């Protein structure tokens, strides 16, 4: 069962990202401040939920949260600063948008770049332990999925509606057949069959 809060003195915002391990598309992050009495039986780490349950939870989280925000950084920014820094920066952008300022950030994972003037607590597997982080994981995942579904219409050959840009077998096969497009991350290993460099321009 998810814990409603890490401590009771400071207002907590749970933070999580989606898309860090993808070969294409942006990374998304969310920050969520929940009431201490928030509870929903479906809420869990977004990776443990069905797509239907994630989209069921999203409007409930948005309506009942004290504050929430979602941010993204595109593939070009990921390539420029690396995916780890991009993930942290994306969380910062989400926190920056919160209409209520938190006193503590709960971060899913074991590392984080400190946000100015707000302490943080890193929690490995936090999206399966604390409600606010789980809620952030649901928002980040569903907003990123919406984005990738939109890109699928432009680039159907990669199957992004199904794989959302992750390195699935079908996505890797499509990369080897068609090469990368403009939304692929050039700093990631994209060629799975040869040692020849892949083209650097669009599809």
mmCIF file of C-alpha atoms in Angstrom:
data_model
loop_
_atom_site.group_PDB
_atom_site.id
_atom_site.type_symbol
_atom_site.label_atom_id
_atom_site.label_comp_id
_atom_site.label_asym_id
_atom_site.label_seq_id
_atom_site.Cartn_x
_atom_site.Cartn_y
_atom_site.Cartn_z
ATOM 1 C CA UNK A 1 0.000 0.000 0.000
ATOM 2 C CA UNK A 2 1.312 3.443 -0.922
ATOM 3 C CA UNK A 3 2.309 5.774 1.880
ATOM 4 C CA UNK A 4 0.427 9.101 1.840
ATOM 5 C CA UNK A 5 3.489 11.159 2.819
ATOM 6 C CA UNK A 6 7.157 10.941 3.789
ATOM 7 C CA UNK A 7 6.863 13.420 6.689
ATOM 8 C CA UNK A 8 4.177 15.758 8.044
ATOM 9 C CA UNK A 9 5.975 19.068 8.641
ATOM 10 C CA UNK A 10 6.600 20.259 5.067
ATOM 11 C CA UNK A 11 4.367 20.275 1.986
ATOM 12 C CA UNK A 12 5.629 17.491 -0.285
ATOM 13 C CA UNK A 13 5.698 17.316 -4.063
ATOM 14 C CA UNK A 14 6.299 13.933 -5.654
ATOM 15 C CA UNK A 15 8.405 14.034 -8.837
ATOM 16 C CA UNK A 16 8.942 11.447 -11.542
ATOM 17 C CA UNK A 17 9.849 11.229 -15.218
ATOM 18 C CA UNK A 18 8.831 9.149 -18.228
ATOM 19 C CA UNK A 19 10.778 8.332 -21.364
ATOM 20 C CA UNK A 20 14.292 8.313 -19.973
ATOM 21 C CA UNK A 21 15.179 5.012 -21.663
ATOM 22 C CA UNK A 22 13.518 5.713 -25.022
ATOM 23 C CA UNK A 23 15.331 5.930 -28.343
ATOM 24 C CA UNK A 24 13.065 8.694 -29.628
ATOM 25 C CA UNK A 25 10.968 11.593 -28.452
ATOM 26 C CA UNK A 26 11.124 13.865 -25.426
ATOM 27 C CA UNK A 27 11.450 13.089 -21.760
ATOM 28 C CA UNK A 28 8.473 14.192 -19.651
ATOM 29 C CA UNK A 29 8.365 14.892 -15.925
ATOM 30 C CA UNK A 30 5.601 15.693 -13.473
ATOM 31 C CA UNK A 31 5.396 17.155 -9.994
ATOM 32 C CA UNK A 32 2.326 16.549 -7.834
ATOM 33 C CA UNK A 33 1.242 17.775 -4.411
ATOM 34 C CA UNK A 34 -1.533 15.588 -3.012
ATOM 35 C CA UNK A 35 -3.735 16.114 0.041
ATOM 36 C CA UNK A 36 -2.673 13.896 2.950
ATOM 37 C CA UNK A 37 -6.018 12.092 2.779
ATOM 38 C CA UNK A 38 -5.846 11.352 -0.951
ATOM 39 C CA UNK A 39 -6.528 7.722 -1.751
ATOM 40 C CA UNK A 40 -7.474 5.801 -4.852
ATOM 41 C CA UNK A 41 -7.353 1.999 -5.034
ATOM 42 C CA UNK A 42 -5.848 2.024 -8.520
ATOM 43 C CA UNK A 43 -2.961 4.379 -7.779
ATOM 44 C CA UNK A 44 0.445 2.749 -8.143
ATOM 45 C CA UNK A 45 3.694 3.033 -10.060
ATOM 46 C CA UNK A 46 2.534 3.751 -13.625
ATOM 47 C CA UNK A 47 4.619 0.827 -14.932
ATOM 48 C CA UNK A 48 2.438 -1.522 -12.861
ATOM 49 C CA UNK A 49 -0.821 -0.147 -14.294
ATOM 50 C CA UNK A 50 -2.680 -0.856 -17.498
ATOM 51 C CA UNK A 51 -3.062 1.958 -20.007
ATOM 52 C CA UNK A 52 -6.784 2.102 -19.162
ATOM 53 C CA UNK A 53 -6.063 2.517 -15.437
ATOM 54 C CA UNK A 54 -3.477 5.238 -16.062
ATOM 55 C CA UNK A 55 -5.957 7.269 -18.095
ATOM 56 C CA UNK A 56 -8.669 6.649 -15.514
ATOM 57 C CA UNK A 57 -6.394 8.051 -12.806
ATOM 58 C CA UNK A 58 -5.133 11.113 -14.670
ATOM 59 C CA UNK A 59 -8.242 13.333 -14.366
ATOM 60 C CA UNK A 60 -8.755 12.198 -10.771
ATOM 61 C CA UNK A 61 -5.211 13.242 -9.867
ATOM 62 C CA UNK A 62 -5.568 16.540 -11.698
ATOM 63 C CA UNK A 63 -8.883 17.349 -10.023
ATOM 64 C CA UNK A 64 -7.948 16.346 -6.485
ATOM 65 C CA UNK A 65 -4.286 17.395 -6.299
ATOM 66 C CA UNK A 66 -3.413 20.564 -4.407
ATOM 67 C CA UNK A 67 -1.120 21.372 -7.331
ATOM 68 C CA UNK A 68 0.333 19.534 -10.316
ATOM 69 C CA UNK A 69 2.468 20.317 -13.350
ATOM 70 C CA UNK A 70 3.963 18.506 -16.337
ATOM 71 C CA UNK A 71 7.028 19.525 -18.355
ATOM 72 C CA UNK A 72 9.081 18.086 -21.213
ATOM 73 C CA UNK A 73 12.477 18.403 -22.885
ATOM 74 C CA UNK A 74 12.843 17.421 -26.515
ATOM 75 C CA UNK A 75 15.299 15.053 -28.173
ATOM 76 C CA UNK A 76 17.668 17.868 -29.181
ATOM 77 C CA UNK A 77 18.039 19.060 -25.594
ATOM 78 C CA UNK A 78 18.531 15.465 -24.461
ATOM 79 C CA UNK A 79 21.363 15.070 -26.980
ATOM 80 C CA UNK A 80 22.904 18.383 -25.932
ATOM 81 C CA UNK A 81 23.104 17.754 -22.163
ATOM 82 C CA UNK A 82 22.570 13.933 -21.844
ATOM 83 C CA UNK A 83 19.444 12.115 -20.707
ATOM 84 C CA UNK A 84 20.233 12.106 -16.981
ATOM 85 C CA UNK A 85 20.692 15.871 -16.812
ATOM 86 C CA UNK A 86 17.673 16.325 -19.072
ATOM 87 C CA UNK A 87 15.526 14.235 -16.719
ATOM 88 C CA UNK A 88 16.561 16.339 -13.730
ATOM 89 C CA UNK A 89 16.071 19.596 -15.638
ATOM 90 C CA UNK A 90 12.640 18.432 -16.717
ATOM 91 C CA UNK A 91 11.668 17.768 -13.096
ATOM 92 C CA UNK A 92 12.907 21.262 -12.228
ATOM 93 C CA UNK A 93 10.674 22.725 -14.938
ATOM 94 C CA UNK A 94 7.676 20.851 -13.559
ATOM 95 C CA UNK A 95 8.368 22.034 -9.992
ATOM 96 C CA UNK A 96 8.786 25.587 -11.264
ATOM 97 C CA UNK A 97 5.241 25.506 -12.660
ATOM 98 C CA UNK A 98 3.561 24.403 -9.414
ATOM 99 C CA UNK A 99 1.086 27.014 -8.179
ATOM 100 C CA UNK A 100 1.733 25.923 -4.589
ATOM 101 C CA UNK A 101 5.383 25.962 -3.538
ATOM 102 C CA UNK A 102 6.441 22.704 -1.877
ATOM 103 C CA UNK A 103 8.726 22.517 1.123
ATOM 104 C CA UNK A 104 10.176 19.122 0.156
ATOM 105 C CA UNK A 105 10.597 17.244 -3.107
ATOM 106 C CA UNK A 106 10.262 13.469 -3.165
ATOM 107 C CA UNK A 107 12.303 12.207 -6.111
ATOM 108 C CA UNK A 108 11.929 8.779 -7.658
ATOM 109 C CA UNK A 109 15.450 7.394 -7.997
ATOM 110 C CA UNK A 110 18.840 7.631 -6.320
ATOM 111 C CA UNK A 111 20.187 10.904 -7.737
ATOM 112 C CA UNK A 112 18.953 14.436 -8.367
ATOM 113 C CA UNK A 113 20.301 17.895 -9.090
ATOM 114 C CA UNK A 114 19.128 20.020 -6.149
ATOM 115 C CA UNK A 115 16.335 22.477 -6.901
ATOM 116 C CA UNK A 116 17.137 25.965 -5.584
ATOM 117 C CA UNK A 117 15.977 26.543 -2.010
ATOM 118 C CA UNK A 118 13.837 23.384 -1.781
ATOM 119 C CA UNK A 119 15.315 20.283 -0.106
ATOM 120 C CA UNK A 120 14.749 16.905 -1.675
ATOM 121 C CA UNK A 121 14.686 13.246 -0.723
ATOM 122 C CA UNK A 122 15.670 10.595 -3.284
ATOM 123 C CA UNK A 123 13.727 7.362 -2.926
ATOM 124 C CA UNK A 124 14.633 4.299 -5.004
ATOM 125 C CA UNK A 125 11.397 2.764 -6.256
ATOM 126 C CA UNK A 126 9.543 5.746 -4.854
ATOM 127 C CA UNK A 127 6.782 5.506 -7.443
ATOM 128 C CA UNK A 128 5.747 2.255 -5.784
ATOM 129 C CA UNK A 129 6.080 3.597 -2.235
ATOM 130 C CA UNK A 130 4.617 7.121 -2.018
ATOM 131 C CA UNK A 131 1.324 8.337 -3.441
ATOM 132 C CA UNK A 132 2.589 11.689 -4.694
ATOM 133 C CA UNK A 133 5.431 10.089 -6.671
ATOM 134 C CA UNK A 134 3.068 7.458 -8.087
ATOM 135 C CA UNK A 135 0.701 10.242 -9.146
ATOM 136 C CA UNK A 136 3.582 12.078 -10.827
ATOM 137 C CA UNK A 137 4.548 8.881 -12.654
ATOM 138 C CA UNK A 138 1.004 8.526 -13.993
ATOM 139 C CA UNK A 139 0.874 12.103 -15.285
ATOM 140 C CA UNK A 140 4.347 11.980 -16.847
ATOM 141 C CA UNK A 141 3.607 8.657 -18.542
ATOM 142 C CA UNK A 142 0.182 9.568 -19.937
ATOM 143 C CA UNK A 143 1.252 12.982 -21.223
ATOM 144 C CA UNK A 144 4.286 11.471 -22.925
ATOM 145 C CA UNK A 145 2.168 8.676 -24.409
ATOM 146 C CA UNK A 146 -0.189 11.285 -25.851
ATOM 147 C CA UNK A 147 2.773 13.038 -27.448
ATOM 148 C CA UNK A 148 4.168 9.843 -28.961
ATOM 149 C CA UNK A 149 0.739 8.828 -30.246
ATOM 150 C CA UNK A 150 0.642 12.133 -32.093
ATOM 151 C CA UNK A 151 4.086 11.524 -33.592
ATOM 152 C CA UNK A 152 2.980 8.074 -34.727
ATOM 153 C CA UNK A 153 0.670 9.696 -37.269
ATOM 154 C CA UNK A 154 3.693 11.416 -38.854
ATOM 155 C CA UNK A 155 6.040 8.411 -38.633
ATOM 156 C CA UNK A 156 3.898 5.239 -38.591
ATOM 157 C CA UNK A 157 6.822 3.071 -39.714
ATOM 158 C CA UNK A 158 8.284 3.049 -36.169
ATOM 159 C CA UNK A 159 5.172 1.799 -34.399
ATOM 160 C CA UNK A 160 5.282 4.537 -31.773
ATOM 161 C CA UNK A 161 1.617 4.171 -30.896
ATOM 162 C CA UNK A 162 2.545 0.754 -29.535
ATOM 163 C CA UNK A 163 6.159 1.080 -28.349
ATOM 164 C CA UNK A 164 6.157 4.822 -27.443
ATOM 165 C CA UNK A 165 9.768 5.127 -28.622
ATOM 166 C CA UNK A 166 11.258 2.440 -26.383
ATOM 167 C CA UNK A 167 13.851 0.021 -27.766
ATOM 168 C CA UNK A 168 11.440 -2.806 -28.461
ATOM 169 C CA UNK A 169 12.204 -5.413 -31.090
ATOM 170 C CA UNK A 170 9.803 -3.891 -33.604
ATOM 171 C CA UNK A 171 11.224 -0.402 -33.079
ATOM 172 C CA UNK A 172 14.806 -1.629 -33.521
ATOM 173 C CA UNK A 173 13.832 -3.520 -36.658
ATOM 174 C CA UNK A 174 12.176 -0.395 -38.056
ATOM 175 C CA UNK A 175 15.320 1.623 -37.305
ATOM 176 C CA UNK A 176 17.473 -0.878 -39.156
ATOM 177 C CA UNK A 177 15.092 -0.795 -42.112
ATOM 178 C CA UNK A 178 14.307 2.923 -42.334
ATOM 179 C CA UNK A 179 17.082 4.600 -40.343
ATOM 180 C CA UNK A 180 16.350 7.254 -37.715
ATOM 181 C CA UNK A 181 14.090 10.256 -38.181
ATOM 182 C CA UNK A 182 14.343 13.747 -36.804
ATOM 183 C CA UNK A 183 12.829 12.739 -33.426
ATOM 184 C CA UNK A 184 15.379 10.024 -32.647
ATOM 185 C CA UNK A 185 18.008 10.750 -29.997
ATOM 186 C CA UNK A 186 21.391 10.883 -31.715
ATOM 187 C CA UNK A 187 23.255 10.408 -28.433
ATOM 188 C CA UNK A 188 21.637 6.962 -28.042
ATOM 189 C CA UNK A 189 22.784 3.794 -29.795
ATOM 190 C CA UNK A 190 20.386 3.467 -32.702
ATOM 191 C CA UNK A 191 22.056 0.916 -34.971
ATOM 192 C CA UNK A 192 21.541 -2.670 -33.839
ATOM 193 C CA UNK A 193 22.877 -4.582 -36.842
ATOM 194 C CA UNK A 194 25.937 -2.890 -38.329
ATOM 195 C CA UNK A 195 28.917 -0.773 -37.358
ATOM 196 C CA UNK A 196 28.172 1.767 -40.092
ATOM 197 C CA UNK A 197 27.010 5.198 -38.849
ATOM 198 C CA UNK A 198 23.363 6.020 -39.315
ATOM 199 C CA UNK A 199 22.329 9.136 -41.253
ATOM 200 C CA UNK A 200 22.228 12.361 -39.251
ATOM 201 C CA UNK A 201 19.315 14.095 -40.985
ATOM 202 C CA UNK A 202 15.606 13.277 -41.133
ATOM 203 C CA UNK A 203 13.831 10.099 -42.176
#
